[in-house]
Every structure is written in C-alpha cells, then in structure tokens.
GROMACS .gro file of C-alpha atoms in nm:
model
  496
    1MET     CA    1   0.353   1.971   2.435
    2LYS     CA    2   0.673   2.050   2.349
    3THR     CA    3   0.929   1.892   2.581
    4VAL     CA    4   0.912   1.515   2.747
    5LEU     CA    5   1.293   1.428   2.974
    6ILE     CA    6   1.254   1.124   3.108
    7VAL     CA    7   1.500   1.015   3.327
    8GLU     CA    8   1.483   0.671   3.483
    9ASP     CA    9   1.883   0.496   3.525
   10GLU     CA   10   1.719   0.122   3.271
   11LYS     CA   11   1.831   0.235   2.939
   12MET     CA   12   1.530  -0.062   2.834
   13ILE     CA   13   1.227   0.161   3.024
   14ARG     CA   14   1.284   0.441   2.924
   15GLN     CA   15   1.369   0.404   2.596
   16GLY     CA   16   0.985   0.187   2.691
   17ILE     CA   17   0.870   0.489   2.752
   18ARG     CA   18   0.928   0.730   2.485
   19THR     CA   19   0.814   0.490   2.204
   20MET     CA   20   0.487   0.471   2.394
   21ILE     CA   21   0.463   0.875   2.382
   22GLN     CA   22   0.580   0.829   2.009
   23ARG     CA   23   0.283   0.629   1.957
   24SER     CA   24   0.042   0.805   2.163
   25ASP     CA   25  -0.197   1.097   1.967
   26VAL     CA   26  -0.061   1.346   2.170
   27PRO     CA   27   0.194   1.507   2.011
   28VAL     CA   28   0.525   1.589   2.118
   29GLU     CA   29   0.824   1.764   1.972
   30VAL     CA   30   1.087   1.630   2.173
   31ILE     CA   31   1.181   1.362   2.388
   32MET     CA   32   1.469   1.319   2.593
   33GLU     CA   33   1.625   1.094   2.810
   34CYS     CA   34   1.889   1.100   3.134
   35ALA     CA   35   1.978   0.778   3.394
   36ASN     CA   36   1.967   0.978   3.701
   37GLY     CA   37   1.885   1.313   3.938
   38GLU     CA   38   2.199   1.487   3.855
   39MET     CA   39   2.163   1.489   3.500
   40ALA     CA   40   1.742   1.564   3.509
   41LEU     CA   41   1.844   1.869   3.773
   42ASP     CA   42   2.106   2.022   3.533
   43ILE     CA   43   1.866   1.963   3.215
   44LEU     CA   44   1.652   2.159   3.378
   45ARG     CA   45   1.760   2.503   3.489
   46SER     CA   46   1.901   2.509   3.095
   47GLN     CA   47   1.575   2.479   2.926
   48LYS     CA   48   1.256   2.494   2.977
   49VAL     CA   49   1.042   2.111   2.999
   50ASP     CA   50   0.668   2.069   3.015
   51VAL     CA   51   0.682   1.699   3.129
   52MET     CA   52   0.937   1.475   3.348
   53PHE     CA   53   0.849   1.090   3.421
   54THR     CA   54   1.117   0.953   3.682
   55ASP     CA   55   1.166   0.673   3.817
   56ILE     CA   56   1.195   0.700   4.204
   57ARG     CA   57   1.490   0.441   4.276
   58MET     CA   58   1.799   0.602   4.085
   59PRO     CA   59   2.172   0.614   4.160
   60LYS     CA   60   2.368   0.955   4.262
   61MET     CA   61   2.002   1.118   4.357
   62THR     CA   62   1.634   0.992   4.408
   63GLY     CA   63   1.382   1.111   4.226
   64VAL     CA   64   1.241   1.247   4.551
   65GLU     CA   65   1.551   1.410   4.599
   66LEU     CA   66   1.497   1.560   4.288
   67VAL     CA   67   1.210   1.682   4.306
   68GLN     CA   68   1.354   1.884   4.607
   69ARG     CA   69   1.569   2.032   4.419
   70MET     CA   70   1.356   2.121   4.194
   71GLN     CA   71   1.186   2.366   4.385
   72GLU     CA   72   1.433   2.615   4.346
   73LEU     CA   73   1.350   2.661   4.037
   74SER     CA   74   1.150   2.925   3.757
   75GLU     CA   75   0.979   2.755   3.588
   76LYS     CA   76   0.880   2.325   3.732
   77PRO     CA   77   0.718   2.092   3.420
   78LEU     CA   78   0.497   1.875   3.528
   79ILE     CA   79   0.557   1.547   3.729
   80VAL     CA   80   0.488   1.186   3.675
   81ALA     CA   81   0.628   0.946   3.932
   82VAL     CA   82   0.649   0.664   3.756
   83SER     CA   83   0.765   0.354   4.125
   84GLY     CA   84   0.745   0.005   4.178
   85TYR     CA   85   0.470  -0.142   4.420
   86ALA     CA   86   0.795  -0.123   4.663
   87ASP     CA   87   0.804   0.188   4.627
   88PHE     CA   88   0.474   0.371   4.667
   89SER     CA   89   0.546   0.519   4.966
   90TYR     CA   90   0.795   0.706   4.782
   91ALA     CA   91   0.538   0.795   4.542
   92VAL     CA   92   0.294   0.922   4.773
   93GLU     CA   93   0.576   1.201   4.905
   94MET     CA   94   0.603   1.327   4.536
   95LEU     CA   95   0.280   1.371   4.504
   96ARG     CA   96   0.284   1.596   4.854
   97LEU     CA   97   0.518   1.745   4.644
   98GLY     CA   98   0.360   1.849   4.315
   99ALA     CA   99   0.368   1.492   4.133
  100ARG     CA  100   0.051   1.526   3.903
  101GLU     CA  101   0.052   1.168   3.857
  102TYR     CA  102   0.282   0.862   3.929
  103LEU     CA  103   0.289   0.498   3.727
  104LEU     CA  104   0.340   0.127   3.855
  105LYS     CA  105   0.644  -0.071   3.711
  106PRO     CA  106   0.591  -0.229   3.498
  107VAL     CA  107   0.421   0.094   3.251
  108GLU     CA  108   0.085   0.029   3.087
  109ARG     CA  109   0.045   0.201   2.755
  110GLU     CA  110  -0.277   0.332   2.834
  111LYS     CA  111  -0.310   0.483   3.126
  112LEU     CA  112   0.054   0.642   2.974
  113TRP     CA  113  -0.142   0.751   2.680
  114ASP     CA  114  -0.431   0.897   2.936
  115ILE     CA  115  -0.211   1.050   3.110
  116LEU     CA  116  -0.050   1.290   2.891
  117ARG     CA  117  -0.427   1.362   2.697
  118LYS     CA  118  -0.456   1.476   3.102
  119LEU     CA  119  -0.143   1.705   3.111
  120GLU     CA  120  -0.177   1.819   2.720
  121GLN     CA  121  -0.538   1.958   2.850
  122GLU     CA  122  -0.379   2.134   3.188
  123ILE     CA  123  -0.060   2.228   2.964
  124SER     CA  124  -0.309   2.417   2.724
  125GLU     CA  125  -0.556   2.572   3.035
  126ASN     CA  126  -0.221   2.707   3.158
  127ARG     CA  127  -0.099   2.869   2.845
  128GLU     CA  128  -0.438   3.031   2.751
  129SER     CA  129  -0.447   3.163   3.097
  130SER     CA  130  -0.091   3.349   3.078
  131ARG     CA  131  -0.201   3.519   2.783
  132THR     CA  132  -0.495   3.673   2.926
  133SER     CA  133  -0.342   3.733   3.212
  134LYS     CA  134  -0.023   3.943   3.005
  135ARG     CA  135  -0.275   4.002   2.767
  136LEU     CA  136  -0.479   4.211   3.084
  137GLY     CA  137  -0.083   4.330   3.235
  138ARG     CA  138  -0.003   4.490   2.890
  139GLN     CA  139  -0.289   4.647   2.911
  140GLN     CA  140  -0.211   4.740   3.250
  141LEU     CA  141   0.122   4.869   3.170
  142LYS     CA  142  -0.010   5.066   2.853
  143TYR     CA  143  -0.290   5.280   3.175
  144LEU     CA  144   0.063   5.342   3.375
  145MET     CA  145   0.246   5.495   3.144
  146LEU     CA  146   0.055   5.753   2.965
  147ASN     CA  147  -0.217   5.802   3.371
  148GLU     CA  148  -0.010   6.037   3.573
  149GLN     CA  149  -0.331   6.044   3.867
  150ILE     CA  150  -0.210   5.678   3.946
  151THR     CA  151  -0.272   5.607   4.309
  152GLU     CA  152  -0.060   5.410   4.535
  153GLU     CA  153  -0.368   5.101   4.590
  154GLU     CA  154  -0.318   5.113   4.213
  155LEU     CA  155   0.036   5.062   4.173
  156HIS     CA  156   0.068   4.799   4.524
  157THR     CA  157  -0.182   4.576   4.340
  158MET     CA  158   0.056   4.609   3.991
  159GLN     CA  159   0.375   4.590   4.137
  160THR     CA  160   0.206   4.267   4.300
  161GLU     CA  161   0.019   4.131   4.021
  162TYR     CA  162   0.272   4.224   3.720
  163GLU     CA  163   0.655   4.316   3.800
  164SER     CA  164   0.815   3.965   3.842
  165GLU     CA  165   0.589   3.814   3.542
  166PHE     CA  166   0.743   4.065   3.318
  167ASP     CA  167   1.076   4.060   3.464
  168LEU     CA  168   1.085   4.428   3.538
  169TYR     CA  169   1.407   4.448   3.661
  170ALA     CA  170   1.715   4.659   3.492
  171TYR     CA  171   1.509   4.710   3.194
  172GLN     CA  172   1.534   4.962   2.979
  173VAL     CA  173   1.179   5.140   2.722
  174CYS     CA  174   1.268   5.133   2.324
  175VAL     CA  175   0.981   5.393   2.108
  176LEU     CA  176   1.039   5.436   1.715
  177HIS     CA  177   0.725   5.426   1.450
  178PRO     CA  178   0.438   5.239   1.413
  179LYS     CA  179   0.500   4.905   1.261
  180ASP     CA  180   0.330   4.628   1.146
  181VAL     CA  181   0.489   4.358   1.391
  182GLU     CA  182   0.406   4.005   1.335
  183THR     CA  183   0.349   3.910   1.717
  184ILE     CA  184   0.674   3.616   1.812
  185GLN     CA  185   0.538   3.425   2.138
  186GLU     CA  186   0.856   3.394   2.406
  187GLN     CA  187   1.081   3.699   2.278
  188PRO     CA  188   1.276   3.809   2.563
  189TYR     CA  189   1.038   4.177   2.595
  190ILE     CA  190   0.726   4.310   2.635
  191TYR     CA  191   0.662   4.487   2.239
  192LEU     CA  192   0.330   4.740   2.300
  193HIS     CA  193   0.150   4.893   1.998
  194ASN     CA  194   0.035   5.213   1.900
  195ILE     CA  195   0.097   5.335   2.215
  196GLU     CA  196  -0.042   5.764   2.216
  197GLY     CA  197   0.115   5.707   1.831
  198ASP     CA  198   0.433   5.516   1.922
  199ASP     CA  199   0.538   5.098   1.930
  200VAL     CA  200   0.671   5.044   2.245
  201TYR     CA  201   0.928   4.744   2.334
  202LEU     CA  202   1.032   4.698   2.689
  203VAL     CA  203   1.323   4.487   2.744
  204THR     CA  204   1.613   4.446   3.001
  205GLU     CA  205   1.950   4.631   2.998
  206LYS     CA  206   2.171   4.276   2.854
  207ASN     CA  207   1.861   4.259   2.609
  208THR     CA  208   1.906   4.552   2.491
  209PRO     CA  209   2.170   4.577   2.254
  210LEU     CA  210   2.008   4.274   2.038
  211LEU     CA  211   1.679   4.413   2.008
  212LEU     CA  212   1.841   4.746   1.859
  213LYS     CA  213   2.058   4.486   1.638
  214ASN     CA  214   1.753   4.250   1.575
  215GLU     CA  215   1.416   4.352   1.568
  216LEU     CA  216   1.488   4.759   1.495
  217ALA     CA  217   1.811   4.781   1.353
  218GLN     CA  218   1.777   4.999   1.113
  219GLU     CA  219   1.515   5.188   1.326
  220TYR     CA  220   1.510   5.593   1.466
  221VAL     CA  221   1.448   5.458   1.836
  222GLY     CA  222   1.425   5.608   2.129
  223VAL     CA  223   1.607   5.440   2.407
  224SER     CA  224   1.557   5.477   2.791
  225LEU     CA  225   1.823   5.491   3.118
  226VAL     CA  226   1.773   5.186   3.309
  227HIS     CA  227   1.542   5.147   3.579
  228ASN     CA  228   1.342   4.913   3.796
  229GLY     CA  229   1.051   4.822   3.946
  230ILE     CA  230   0.664   4.914   3.804
  231ARG     CA  231   0.712   5.266   3.959
  232GLU     CA  232   0.947   5.434   3.761
  233LEU     CA  233   0.820   5.272   3.482
  234ARG     CA  234   0.632   5.658   3.373
  235THR     CA  235   0.980   5.810   3.403
  236ALA     CA  236   1.150   5.578   3.198
  237TYR     CA  237   0.805   5.626   2.899
  238LYS     CA  238   0.867   5.950   2.921
  239GLU     CA  239   1.209   5.979   2.834
  240THR     CA  240   1.180   5.735   2.613
  241VAL     CA  241   0.939   5.918   2.398
  242ASP     CA  242   1.150   6.256   2.404
  243ALA     CA  243   1.425   6.033   2.277
  244ARG     CA  244   1.205   5.931   2.003
  245ARG     CA  245   1.123   6.264   1.916
  246ARG     CA  246   1.498   6.312   1.889
  247ALA     CA  247   1.549   6.073   1.684
  248PHE     CA  248   1.324   6.157   1.439
  249CYS     CA  249   1.402   6.543   1.442
  250VAL     CA  250   1.823   6.502   1.366
  251CYS     CA  251   1.737   6.104   1.142
  252ARG     CA  252   1.970   5.961   1.350
  253MET     CA  253   1.943   5.577   1.550
  254PRO     CA  254   1.915   5.544   1.786
  255VAL     CA  255   1.937   5.825   2.068
  256TYR     CA  256   1.946   5.763   2.339
  257ALA     CA  257   1.730   5.929   2.680
  258ALA     CA  258   2.113   5.969   2.828
  259GLU     CA  259   2.296   6.129   2.549
  260PRO     CA  260   2.372   6.515   2.627
  261GLU     CA  261   2.207   6.768   2.497
  262LYS     CA  262   2.387   6.863   2.165
  263HIS     CA  263   2.574   7.226   2.174
  264VAL     CA  264   2.444   7.490   1.957
  265PRO     CA  265   2.556   7.799   1.933
  266GLU     CA  266   2.360   8.143   2.019
  267ASP     CA  267   2.346   8.302   1.687
  268PHE     CA  268   2.168   7.967   1.585
  269LEU     CA  269   1.980   7.921   1.822
  270ALA     CA  270   1.864   8.296   1.752
  271GLN     CA  271   1.808   8.169   1.364
  272GLY     CA  272   1.560   7.892   1.472
  273LYS     CA  273   1.369   8.107   1.701
  274ARG     CA  274   1.323   8.374   1.413
  275LEU     CA  275   1.259   8.091   1.155
  276ALA     CA  276   1.026   7.875   1.469
  277GLY     CA  277   0.867   8.269   1.560
  278ALA     CA  278   0.508   8.407   1.427
  279GLU     CA  279   0.609   8.654   1.110
  280MET     CA  280   0.774   8.313   0.927
  281LYS     CA  281   0.558   8.017   1.012
  282LEU     CA  282   0.306   8.374   0.900
  283LYS     CA  283   0.503   8.352   0.541
  284ARG     CA  284   0.522   7.992   0.513
  285VAL     CA  285   0.143   8.007   0.438
  286GLN     CA  286   0.164   8.369   0.267
  287LEU     CA  287   0.391   8.193  -0.017
  288VAL     CA  288   0.170   7.859  -0.108
  289GLY     CA  289  -0.035   7.970  -0.429
  290THR     CA  290   0.161   8.255  -0.496
  291ASP     CA  291   0.425   8.268  -0.808
  292LYS     CA  292   0.701   8.252  -0.578
  293ALA     CA  293   0.786   7.853  -0.551
  294GLU     CA  294   1.090   7.905  -0.561
  295GLU     CA  295   1.068   8.149  -0.200
  296LEU     CA  296   0.849   7.848  -0.074
  297VAL     CA  297   1.088   7.555  -0.083
  298LYS     CA  298   1.377   7.771   0.028
  299ALA     CA  299   1.156   7.878   0.352
  300TRP     CA  300   1.001   7.531   0.432
  301ASN     CA  301   1.381   7.425   0.432
  302ALA     CA  302   1.542   7.596   0.640
  303LEU     CA  303   1.270   7.533   0.888
  304PHE     CA  304   1.365   7.170   0.790
  305TYR     CA  305   1.701   7.210   0.842
  306ALA     CA  306   1.739   7.365   1.125
  307VAL     CA  307   1.515   7.139   1.317
  308LYS     CA  308   1.754   6.826   1.214
  309ASN     CA  309   2.025   7.043   1.328
  310GLU     CA  310   1.842   7.157   1.679
  311TRP     CA  311   1.839   7.478   1.581
  312ILE     CA  312   1.469   7.375   1.690
  313LYS     CA  313   1.326   7.195   1.975
  314PRO     CA  314   1.122   6.867   1.823
  315ALA     CA  315   0.836   7.065   2.065
  316ASP     CA  316   0.861   7.392   1.858
  317PHE     CA  317   0.867   7.180   1.494
  318VAL     CA  318   0.509   7.049   1.576
  319ASN     CA  319   0.395   7.358   1.747
  320CYS     CA  320   0.541   7.555   1.430
  321MET     CA  321   0.347   7.216   1.209
  322ASP     CA  322  -0.017   7.252   1.367
  323ASP     CA  323   0.002   7.622   1.319
  324PHE     CA  324   0.080   7.569   0.963
  325PHE     CA  325  -0.213   7.370   0.923
  326LYS     CA  326  -0.469   7.565   1.107
  327GLU     CA  327  -0.406   7.861   0.989
  328ALA     CA  328  -0.385   7.694   0.555
  329GLN     CA  329  -0.677   7.564   0.682
  330LYS     CA  330  -0.854   7.888   0.731
  331THR     CA  331  -0.678   8.023   0.418
  332TYR     CA  332  -0.753   7.843   0.140
  333ARG     CA  333  -1.016   7.632   0.285
  334ASN     CA  334  -1.230   7.536  -0.043
  335VAL     CA  335  -0.912   7.428  -0.213
  336LEU     CA  336  -0.856   7.208   0.128
  337GLU     CA  337  -1.182   7.061   0.190
  338GLU     CA  338  -1.136   6.747   0.018
  339GLU     CA  339  -0.722   6.687   0.180
  340GLN     CA  340  -0.895   6.605   0.491
  341GLU     CA  341  -0.685   6.256   0.473
  342ASN     CA  342  -0.368   6.374   0.316
  343ARG     CA  343  -0.346   6.600   0.611
  344LYS     CA  344  -0.457   6.405   0.917
  345ARG     CA  345  -0.176   6.155   0.813
  346LEU     CA  346   0.033   6.425   0.792
  347GLN     CA  347   0.006   6.578   1.105
  348ALA     CA  348   0.029   6.257   1.224
  349TYR     CA  349   0.482   6.310   1.234
  350TYR     CA  350   0.569   6.041   1.444
  351ALA     CA  351   0.435   5.765   1.238
  352TYR     CA  352   0.661   5.889   0.987
  353SER     CA  353   1.044   5.664   1.070
  354SER     CA  354   1.225   6.024   1.052
  355LEU     CA  355   1.174   6.384   0.947
  356ALA     CA  356   1.355   6.298   0.599
  357VAL     CA  357   1.020   6.063   0.459
  358TRP     CA  358   0.816   6.309   0.613
  359GLN     CA  359   0.969   6.609   0.470
  360ALA     CA  360   0.930   6.461   0.141
  361ASP     CA  361   0.563   6.355   0.223
  362PHE     CA  362   0.461   6.664   0.309
  363MET     CA  363   0.658   6.881   0.064
  364GLU     CA  364   0.527   6.639  -0.232
  365TRP     CA  365   0.156   6.715  -0.087
  366LEU     CA  366   0.251   7.083  -0.002
  367LEU     CA  367   0.380   7.167  -0.421
  368ALA     CA  368   0.023   6.957  -0.605
  369LEU     CA  369  -0.153   7.246  -0.327
  370HIS     CA  370   0.046   7.511  -0.449
  371GLU     CA  371  -0.034   7.437  -0.800
  372ARG     CA  372  -0.381   7.375  -0.719
  373ILE     CA  373  -0.445   7.736  -0.591
  374ASN     CA  374  -0.134   7.935  -0.758
  375SER     CA  375  -0.413   8.119  -0.960
  376ARG     CA  376  -0.082   8.310  -1.204
  377PHE     CA  377   0.068   7.967  -1.268
  378ASP     CA  378   0.226   7.991  -1.549
  379SER     CA  379   0.225   7.647  -1.699
  380SER     CA  380   0.296   7.756  -2.061
  381LYS     CA  381   0.625   7.817  -1.931
  382ASN     CA  382   0.630   7.516  -1.726
  383GLN     CA  383   0.508   7.284  -1.970
  384GLN     CA  384   0.827   7.392  -2.227
  385LYS     CA  385   1.064   7.388  -1.943
  386ILE     CA  386   0.961   7.015  -1.844
  387LYS     CA  387   1.011   6.974  -2.251
  388GLN     CA  388   1.350   7.094  -2.238
  389ALA     CA  389   1.459   6.825  -1.971
  390ILE     CA  390   1.222   6.535  -2.221
  391ALA     CA  391   1.483   6.626  -2.510
  392TYR     CA  392   1.762   6.642  -2.238
  393ILE     CA  393   1.700   6.325  -2.113
  394GLN     CA  394   1.649   6.207  -2.470
  395GLU     CA  395   1.974   6.291  -2.549
  396ASN     CA  396   2.193   6.231  -2.308
  397PHE     CA  397   2.051   5.872  -2.126
  398ASP     CA  398   2.397   5.714  -2.184
  399GLN     CA  399   2.548   5.928  -1.999
  400ASP     CA  400   2.595   5.918  -1.609
  401LEU     CA  401   2.228   6.142  -1.523
  402ASN     CA  402   1.990   6.203  -1.230
  403MET     CA  403   1.749   6.526  -1.123
  404ALA     CA  404   1.955   6.714  -1.036
  405VAL     CA  405   2.170   6.725  -1.329
  406VAL     CA  406   1.872   6.759  -1.505
  407SER     CA  407   1.672   7.054  -1.335
  408ASN     CA  408   2.013   7.222  -1.311
  409HIS     CA  409   2.017   7.196  -1.684
  410ILE     CA  410   1.695   7.392  -1.657
  411SER     CA  411   1.699   7.609  -1.355
  412MET     CA  412   1.422   7.506  -1.190
  413ASN     CA  413   1.420   7.302  -0.837
  414TYR     CA  414   1.468   7.019  -0.769
  415SER     CA  415   1.191   6.954  -0.600
  416LEU     CA  416   0.926   7.183  -0.772
  417PHE     CA  417   1.160   6.972  -1.107
  418SER     CA  418   0.951   6.693  -0.965
  419TYR     CA  419   0.648   6.696  -0.950
  420LEU     CA  420   0.596   6.915  -1.309
  421PHE     CA  421   0.728   6.623  -1.398
  422LYS     CA  422   0.570   6.347  -1.280
  423GLU     CA  423   0.265   6.540  -1.410
  424TYR     CA  424   0.363   6.659  -1.753
  425THR     CA  425   0.475   6.246  -1.772
  426GLY     CA  426   0.259   6.002  -1.523
  427SER     CA  427   0.624   5.877  -1.408
  428ASN     CA  428   0.835   6.053  -1.168
  429PHE     CA  429   1.228   6.078  -1.287
  430VAL     CA  430   1.370   5.697  -1.272
  431ASN     CA  431   1.107   5.539  -1.393
  432TYR     CA  432   1.119   5.812  -1.680
  433LEU     CA  433   1.480   5.736  -1.752
  434LYS     CA  434   1.496   5.363  -1.751
  435GLY     CA  435   1.171   5.304  -1.974
  436ILE     CA  436   1.396   5.543  -2.230
  437ARG     CA  437   1.715   5.261  -2.101
  438MET     CA  438   1.571   4.957  -2.167
  439GLU     CA  439   1.360   5.040  -2.451
  440GLU     CA  440   1.742   5.135  -2.638
  441ALA     CA  441   1.861   4.860  -2.480
  442LYS     CA  442   1.601   4.587  -2.644
  443ARG     CA  443   1.680   4.769  -2.993
  444LEU     CA  444   1.999   4.728  -3.031
  445LEU     CA  445   1.980   4.349  -2.864
  446ALA     CA  446   1.758   4.298  -3.168
  447GLU     CA  447   1.969   4.513  -3.424
  448THR     CA  448   2.328   4.500  -3.397
  449ASP     CA  449   2.594   4.145  -3.193
  450LEU     CA  450   2.706   4.412  -2.953
  451ARG     CA  451   2.790   4.235  -2.625
  452ILE     CA  452   2.593   4.231  -2.367
  453ILE     CA  453   2.858   4.472  -2.124
  454GLU     CA  454   2.884   4.683  -2.413
  455ILE     CA  455   2.567   4.771  -2.477
  456SER     CA  456   2.544   4.796  -2.069
  457ALA     CA  457   2.778   5.105  -2.096
  458LYS     CA  458   2.569   5.196  -2.377
  459ILE     CA  459   2.275   5.267  -2.227
  460GLY     CA  460   2.443   5.405  -1.913
  461TYR     CA  461   2.486   5.154  -1.647
  462ASP     CA  462   2.917   5.157  -1.523
  463ASN     CA  463   2.814   4.758  -1.423
  464GLU     CA  464   2.702   4.489  -1.631
  465LYS     CA  465   2.492   4.328  -1.382
  466HIS     CA  466   2.283   4.574  -1.257
  467PHE     CA  467   2.165   4.642  -1.580
  468MET     CA  468   2.082   4.270  -1.622
  469LYS     CA  469   1.916   4.333  -1.296
  470ILE     CA  470   1.711   4.605  -1.418
  471PHE     CA  471   1.627   4.441  -1.786
  472LYS     CA  472   1.533   4.131  -1.617
  473ALA     CA  473   1.341   4.305  -1.309
  474SER     CA  474   1.148   4.535  -1.661
  475CYS     CA  475   1.081   4.377  -1.953
  476GLY     CA  476   1.085   3.943  -1.764
  477VAL     CA  477   1.416   3.749  -1.917
  478SER     CA  478   1.808   3.777  -1.890
  479PRO     CA  479   1.928   4.016  -2.200
  480SER     CA  480   2.034   3.785  -2.308
  481GLU     CA  481   1.738   3.556  -2.361
  482TYR     CA  482   1.617   3.818  -2.502
  483ARG     CA  483   1.808   3.840  -2.793
  484LYS     CA  484   1.791   3.496  -2.843
  485ASN     CA  485   1.383   3.516  -2.852
  486VAL     CA  486   1.418   3.834  -3.053
  487GLN     CA  487   1.598   3.558  -3.346
  488ASN     CA  488   1.374   3.307  -3.265
  489ASP     CA  489   1.079   3.533  -3.378
  490HIS     CA  490   1.291   3.653  -3.644
  491PHE     CA  491   1.376   3.311  -3.835
  492PHE     CA  492   0.982   3.220  -3.846
  493ARG     CA  493   0.886   3.457  -3.985
  494GLY     CA  494   1.109   3.389  -4.264
  495GLY     CA  495   1.400   3.665  -4.175
  496GLY     CA  496   1.642   3.395  -4.131
   0.00000   0.00000   0.00000
C-alpha cells in the first residue's frame, strides 16, 4: 500500500502504531500522523490515503464524526478503528459506517500486522478489479467512437457504468499518429492506442493545456471542441480526427476543431482542383520511369505544396495517393512485386507525424522506383555528375557547404541528387561531408601544432564546441585526447 494515516491525539500511541507498521511485512511508502479529526479530514480532502487508523475519542472531532464527514469524499480510505473497552459501542457504530476492522488499546502488534495483511490483499484485489473494469471500459469507448449504429440501450448502459468512472465531463479529445507510449498509471487522461491508425487521448478541458505542453509537445495533434458525457464522444472523436488530418497536411501543431477553415482564393482552389484532377493523376504516374526526372519531382512537389496550403483537402489528398498507388501497381506490376511492404507503409498516411515527414519517405521510394524502371536512364552521365560533386566537396569542405549548394553546382534536382549521391557513395551527404572533415581534422591534429579552434575553422566549422562534439562522437575521444594519443604512439615507436 502507498499511504497510511494515523489519527490519534496521544503522541506516544501514534508513534507506537507507526513503529508497528514500519516493522510489519507489508510495505508502506508513506506514513502520516495527525492529532485530531479536523486535521485528518483536511489531509483526506487533499490527497489519496489507502488506510486510516483512527482513535474514537479525540478533541475537536471524534472518530465517529470523522467517518461520517468522510462519506462526502469521492475517494475514501479503508478504516481501522482504535478504541478502549469503554468505547466499544462507538467502535460498533464505526463498523456500521464502513470501518473494516477495529483494534483495542493497548494495540497488539500481531493483531495490527494481521489487519495490515488483510487490508493489503483487499487493496490489491480492488486495484486489479479497477484495472479490469477500466480495460473493459476503454474497449467500450473505442466501440462507441467507431460505431455509428449505437442503440439507446447500449448508450444508457455505458453512461451508467463508465461516464463517472472516466470523468467524461467538460472533456476534449486529442488525436495524433501512433506512438510507442509507456502506459503510466494515474494519469489525468485516458489513453487509447491505435484506433484506426491514430492514438487518442480523452482529457478534461482544464488538463488539455498540460497534456499539449508535456506528453504531446511538438506533435501534430488534432483537438476537439469541449464536450460532455458519453453521448457526445463519437462527435468529439470525429471532430478531432478531422483536425488531426488538417494538422498532418498543413504541418502545424496543434490544430483545434474550433478553428475556422483557411480562406483560399478561388484561383488557388482551381489550381488545387487541377492538381488533384484525373489528368494530373495520370501524368504523375506516366512520368515515373521516363528520362524526365526533373519534371517528375516538380509535379509531385506542386501537389504537396497545394496540400500544405489547403488548396487541396486532406480527403482529396488521400484519394490522389490511393489512385496513384493503384495505377502504379497496374502499370509497373513486375517492378512493384517486391514493394508490397513499402507501399503498405506509405499508404498508412496518418501513421506519419506530418505530411513533410511522409513526403520525404515517399519521394525517396518514388525516385528509387523511377531509377529501377527507367530504361533510358543514362547512368554514365549521372555518375559523372556525382563524381563532379564529390570533387567539389573535397575541394570546398572547409566552406559553408550543404546539399543544396552542391546540387546547384552540378545543375541537378535536389531530391534526385540526394538519391543518386547515396546510391553512388553508400552514404548520405551529411555523413559523407562529416567523414572528409574528420579525416582532415585527424591529419591536422597529428601533423601540426594548430590550436583546436584553428583546426575547427580550417575544416569548415565556425563553432569550436560543435566541432569538438562531432569529433568525439565520430572518433570516440576529444580532439585533445586524439592528439595526445597520436603523440604518445609516435614516441613509443621511436619517433622522439
């Protein structure tokens, strides 16, 4: 058990009971003491107590009065009455009011220990029963959110059994992509994992800001309006799913169902309609496998730009993508036979946090597909361009270099360059550049007396601390340690 409260006006008796509890074989995390019923009631109102030992005769408020006043509390402890022989009739009254056990003074250690064991078993059984009830309740909440054909009888049953247990008053629903979340007990929200590809949180309105600030910080979340009761749960869920779809597409965190739709000028809406239309759908399929890689990337980027700016609705975006995968499967059946897992992953659009994350994964897959089916792909020409890029990197690694600069230098589309560079070198651009810089740093540390800050600048890092952090992550030691090791090795080999 977690918490025990001892209510007794005689200090020696309080301390004696505390010592007995501490020496029992029942683990107790917190033992609190107070001298009268009024103090005890204040404690019970402010925090959860598992077991309370209370005397009957006390100043200000008797044990009987305390137990009577406790009935107004939502969470009540298990009660053990402590009395003398003359107060036995009062102890009987406390048992009638719900006390589980009573102890006669002077308190016997063995009897107290027996009572603690019984109460610990009861608490464990109640805890397990509560968990089972909440598991069943969560299943019922999922059923309600997903099922449009709920009978009045089912609704009434759910209201009776779960509405108060789950505190469904002035609540909001939050939806985001599925995450690996460790289930933690006693959280101020209800967490439902992977409902139709989404994770769902039910949280009271007052706790919504805390949830968004803590557990759901930096997430593309949809948030419903404020609702009351189980009857409104499906409406709240539908609202927040729509808000989550919008958060995904516009790459914004969070998006509230209460927000008005963005005003989009008619000419942009018309452009979005064209990009989502049958002609452009077909064109995006037909460009795959041609020698028009630049046009392919441009066509897809135009679609994604329109979705992010709400020229195209989330449902129309999904429709575009579903049609693409279906048509691509028909057109390039032989090539796509081994791509089932990748396509399945990519078609779970909202399992990704945002459109930007999904787009990066999709474009990498699309360009790889494009390369495999492009019979007119001039490999020697592109290899030559990548070789030019590598030469440029080797000559300019000490400059402020990034992939956009290098791809522009060789006049190649950024996305295509990223794919071809990795195919040719076996490494992505960032790691490749870092590898060259680290090798040069090691050479300078071994062969020169330059200071660390000077070496950092010579290999393209403006920030010395940033360089030192990257060097240690790459080489396992700091630059200074590396130089010392090299010098020691040189000495022992007879170099000085």
